[in-house]
Coordinates of C-alpha atoms in Angstrom, one line a residue:
Chain J
X1 CA 104.7 99.2 107.7
X2 CA 106.9 96.9 105.8
X3 CA 108.3 97.9 102.5
X4 CA 111.1 99.1 100.3
X5 CA 112.6 102.5 100.6
X6 CA 114.7 104.1 97.8
X7 CA 116.5 107.3 98.2
X8 CA 117.0 109.9 97.0
X9 CA 113.9 110.3 94.8
X10 CA 115.8 112.6 92.4
X11 CA 119.5 112.6 91.8
X12 CA 121.8 114.6 89.5
X13 CA 125.2 113.4 88.3
X14 CA 128.0 115.5 86.9
X15 CA 130.4 114.3 84.3
X16 CA 132.9 111.8 85.6
X17 CA 131.1 111.4 88.9
X18 CA 130.1 108.2 90.6
X19 CA 126.7 108.3 92.4
X20 CA 125.1 105.8 94.8
X21 CA 121.4 105.0 95.0
X22 CA 120.1 103.6 98.2
X23 CA 117.7 100.7 98.6
X24 CA 116.6 99.4 102.0
X25 CA 113.9 96.8 102.8
X26 CA 112.3 95.7 106.1
X27 CA 110.4 92.8 104.6
X28 CA 113.1 90.2 105.7
X29 CA 113.4 89.2 102.0
X30 CA 116.5 87.3 100.9
X31 CA 116.5 88.4 97.3
X32 CA 117.0 91.9 96.0
X33 CA 117.1 93.4 92.5
X34 CA 118.0 96.5 90.6
X35 CA 116.2 97.5 87.4
X36 CA 116.6 100.3 85.0
X37 CA 113.5 101.7 83.3
X38 CA 113.6 103.7 80.1
X39 CA 110.6 104.9 78.1
X40 CA 109.3 102.2 75.7
X41 CA 111.8 99.6 76.9
X42 CA 110.2 98.2 80.0
X43 CA 112.4 97.1 82.9
X44 CA 115.9 95.8 82.4
X45 CA 117.8 93.9 85.1
X46 CA 121.1 95.4 86.2
X47 CA 122.1 93.3 89.2
X48 CA 120.5 90.9 91.6
X49 CA 121.4 89.3 94.9
X50 CA 120.0 86.1 96.2
X51 CA 121.7 86.2 99.6
X52 CA 124.0 88.4 101.7
X53 CA 127.5 88.8 100.4
X54 CA 126.5 87.4 97.0
X55 CA 125.3 89.1 93.8
X56 CA 125.1 88.4 90.1
X57 CA 125.2 90.5 87.0
X58 CA 121.9 91.0 85.1
X59 CA 121.4 91.9 81.5
X60 CA 122.9 95.5 81.6
X61 CA 125.5 95.5 84.4
X62 CA 128.2 97.4 82.6
X63 CA 128.9 100.7 84.3
X64 CA 127.2 99.7 87.5
X65 CA 128.3 98.1 90.8
X66 CA 126.5 96.8 93.9
X67 CA 127.2 95.5 97.3
X68 CA 125.2 93.3 99.7
X69 CA 126.8 93.5 103.1
X70 CA 123.5 93.4 105.0
X71 CA 120.3 91.6 104.2
X72 CA 118.2 94.7 104.3
X73 CA 120.4 96.9 102.1
X74 CA 121.4 96.7 98.4
X75 CA 123.0 100.0 97.2
X76 CA 123.6 100.6 93.5
X77 CA 126.6 102.7 92.3
X78 CA 126.3 104.3 88.9
X79 CA 129.9 104.8 87.8
X80 CA 131.4 107.3 85.3
X81 CA 131.8 104.3 82.9
X82 CA 128.0 104.4 82.4
X83 CA 127.8 106.8 79.5
X84 CA 124.0 107.0 79.4
X85 CA 122.8 106.9 83.0
X86 CA 119.7 109.1 82.7
X87 CA 116.8 106.7 83.7
X88 CA 114.4 105.7 86.4
X89 CA 116.0 103.1 88.7
X90 CA 113.8 100.6 90.6
X91 CA 114.8 98.4 93.4
X92 CA 112.8 95.2 94.2
X93 CA 112.9 92.3 96.6
X94 CA 111.3 88.9 97.0
X95 CA 111.0 86.4 99.7
X96 CA 113.6 84.1 98.3
X97 CA 114.7 82.3 95.2
X98 CA 113.3 79.4 93.2
X99 CA 109.8 80.1 94.3
X100 CA 106.9 82.0 92.7
X101 CA 106.3 84.9 95.1
X102 CA 106.0 88.3 93.4
X103 CA 108.7 90.9 93.6
X104 CA 108.0 94.0 95.7
X105 CA 109.2 97.4 94.4
X106 CA 110.3 100.7 95.8
X107 CA 109.2 104.0 94.4
X108 CA 112.3 104.6 92.4
X109 CA 115.1 107.1 91.9
X110 CA 115.2 109.3 88.9
X111 CA 118.8 110.0 87.8
X112 CA 119.6 112.8 85.5
X113 CA 122.8 114.3 84.1
X114 CA 123.8 117.9 84.8
Chain L
X1 CA 115.1 82.6 74.4
X2 CA 112.3 83.5 76.8
X3 CA 110.4 86.7 76.1
X4 CA 107.2 88.6 76.8
X5 CA 105.4 90.8 74.3
X6 CA 102.8 93.5 74.9
X7 CA 101.7 94.3 71.3
X8 CA 99.9 97.6 72.2
X9 CA 101.8 100.6 73.4
X10 CA 98.5 102.2 74.5
X11 CA 94.9 101.1 75.1
X12 CA 92.1 103.6 75.2
X13 CA 88.7 102.7 76.8
X14 CA 85.7 104.6 78.1
X15 CA 84.9 104.5 81.8
X16 CA 82.4 101.7 82.5
X17 CA 83.5 99.7 79.4
X18 CA 85.4 96.4 79.7
X19 CA 89.1 96.6 79.2
X20 CA 91.7 94.1 77.9
X21 CA 95.5 94.6 77.9
X22 CA 97.3 91.9 75.9
X23 CA 100.3 89.9 76.7
X24 CA 101.9 86.9 74.9
X25 CA 104.9 84.9 76.1
X26 CA 107.5 82.5 74.8
X27 CA 109.1 80.2 77.3
X28 CA 110.3 76.6 77.5
X29 CA 108.2 74.6 79.8
X30 CA 105.3 75.8 82.0
X31 CA 105.3 79.6 82.4
X32 CA 104.9 81.6 85.6
X33 CA 103.2 84.8 84.6
X34 CA 102.7 88.1 86.4
X35 CA 100.9 91.4 85.9
X36 CA 102.1 94.7 87.5
X37 CA 100.7 98.2 87.4
X38 CA 102.8 101.4 87.6
X39 CA 101.4 104.9 88.4
X40 CA 103.5 108.0 87.4
X41 CA 106.8 108.3 89.3
X42 CA 106.0 105.2 91.4
X43 CA 107.3 101.7 91.6
X44 CA 105.5 98.7 90.3
X45 CA 102.6 97.2 92.2
X46 CA 101.8 93.5 91.9
X47 CA 98.3 92.7 90.5
X48 CA 98.1 89.0 90.0
X49 CA 100.0 85.9 89.0
X50 CA 99.4 82.5 87.2
X51 CA 101.5 79.6 88.4
X52 CA 99.2 76.6 87.9
X53 CA 95.5 75.6 88.2
X54 CA 92.5 77.6 87.0
X55 CA 93.1 79.5 83.8
X56 CA 91.2 82.5 85.1
X57 CA 93.2 84.3 87.8
X58 CA 91.6 87.0 90.0
X59 CA 93.7 89.8 91.4
X60 CA 93.7 93.2 93.0
X61 CA 91.4 96.1 92.2
X62 CA 88.9 93.9 90.3
X63 CA 91.4 92.8 87.7
X64 CA 91.6 89.3 86.3
X65 CA 93.7 87.5 83.7
X66 CA 93.1 84.6 81.5
X67 CA 95.9 82.1 80.8
X68 CA 95.6 80.5 77.4
X69 CA 98.3 77.8 76.8
X70 CA 97.5 77.1 73.2
X71 CA 97.7 80.8 72.3
X72 CA 100.6 81.5 74.7
X73 CA 98.7 84.5 76.0
X74 CA 97.9 86.0 79.4
X75 CA 95.6 88.9 78.8
X76 CA 94.6 91.3 81.6
X77 CA 90.9 92.1 81.9
X78 CA 88.5 94.1 83.9
X79 CA 84.7 94.1 83.4
X80 CA 84.2 97.8 84.0
X81 CA 87.0 100.3 83.7
X82 CA 87.5 103.2 86.1
X83 CA 89.4 106.5 85.4
X84 CA 91.6 105.6 88.3
X85 CA 92.8 102.5 86.4
X86 CA 94.7 104.7 84.0
X87 CA 98.3 103.7 84.4
X88 CA 101.2 101.7 82.8
X89 CA 100.7 97.9 82.9
X90 CA 103.5 95.4 82.7
X91 CA 103.3 91.7 82.0
X92 CA 106.2 89.6 83.2
X93 CA 107.3 85.9 83.0
X94 CA 109.7 84.2 85.4
X95 CA 113.1 83.4 83.9
X96 CA 113.2 79.6 84.0
X97 CA 116.9 79.5 83.3
X98 CA 118.0 79.1 86.9
X99 CA 117.0 78.8 90.6
X100 CA 116.1 82.5 91.0
X101 CA 113.0 84.6 90.8
X102 CA 114.3 86.7 88.0
X103 CA 111.5 88.2 85.9
X104 CA 111.5 89.2 82.2
X105 CA 109.2 92.2 81.6
X106 CA 107.3 93.3 78.6
X107 CA 107.7 96.9 77.4
X108 CA 104.5 98.0 79.0
X109 CA 101.1 99.2 77.9
X110 CA 99.7 102.5 78.8
X111 CA 96.0 102.3 79.7
X112 CA 94.0 105.5 79.3
X113 CA 90.4 105.5 80.6
X114 CA 88.3 108.4 79.5
X115 CA 85.5 109.7 81.7

């Protein structure tokens, strides 16, 4: 079945540690996105990528980094510079850009601080 | 600035009654609007979208939404609620600022359907 796989489902970070969240899709989608979800705030865009080897900052990129070396993969690194990383992180993809197809979401990674 | 507002944090409805989850938007130009549903500890699932055409859009699981340009609203509706409809619902509008499919999300409305 086609879809988006996020791993791990739960992740714990120690002080000063970088952690990487995995996002893989087999939908052959060009565009991929990372969101952060906090209670009562909806989803906020961290980074997005419209094509391999290219990505742009979203609304809350500080303290995060991404790479897009392969079409199917868009990992997110939460760096030690992100002082409040506890949140639910969602990865999404869409067929392409500049069209009106919906985004498809993975089941998220919940990140907590030890 | 483009934005989406969901004025109700929570909507309570009895099973079998009609439900409405409200959404208003502010965009320049014609809006592209979406509704998603999220169950606990899961990702968002696409329900329906409005791009152009008929103001009443039908989607998954018996949901529909009515686009009202004069009121800048896109309310989600269902004629008869089920307990299994209890979830978090998000309205979103496409960011018209560039050639991307970036979405701007509302803060979500928790729908609670009582048996």
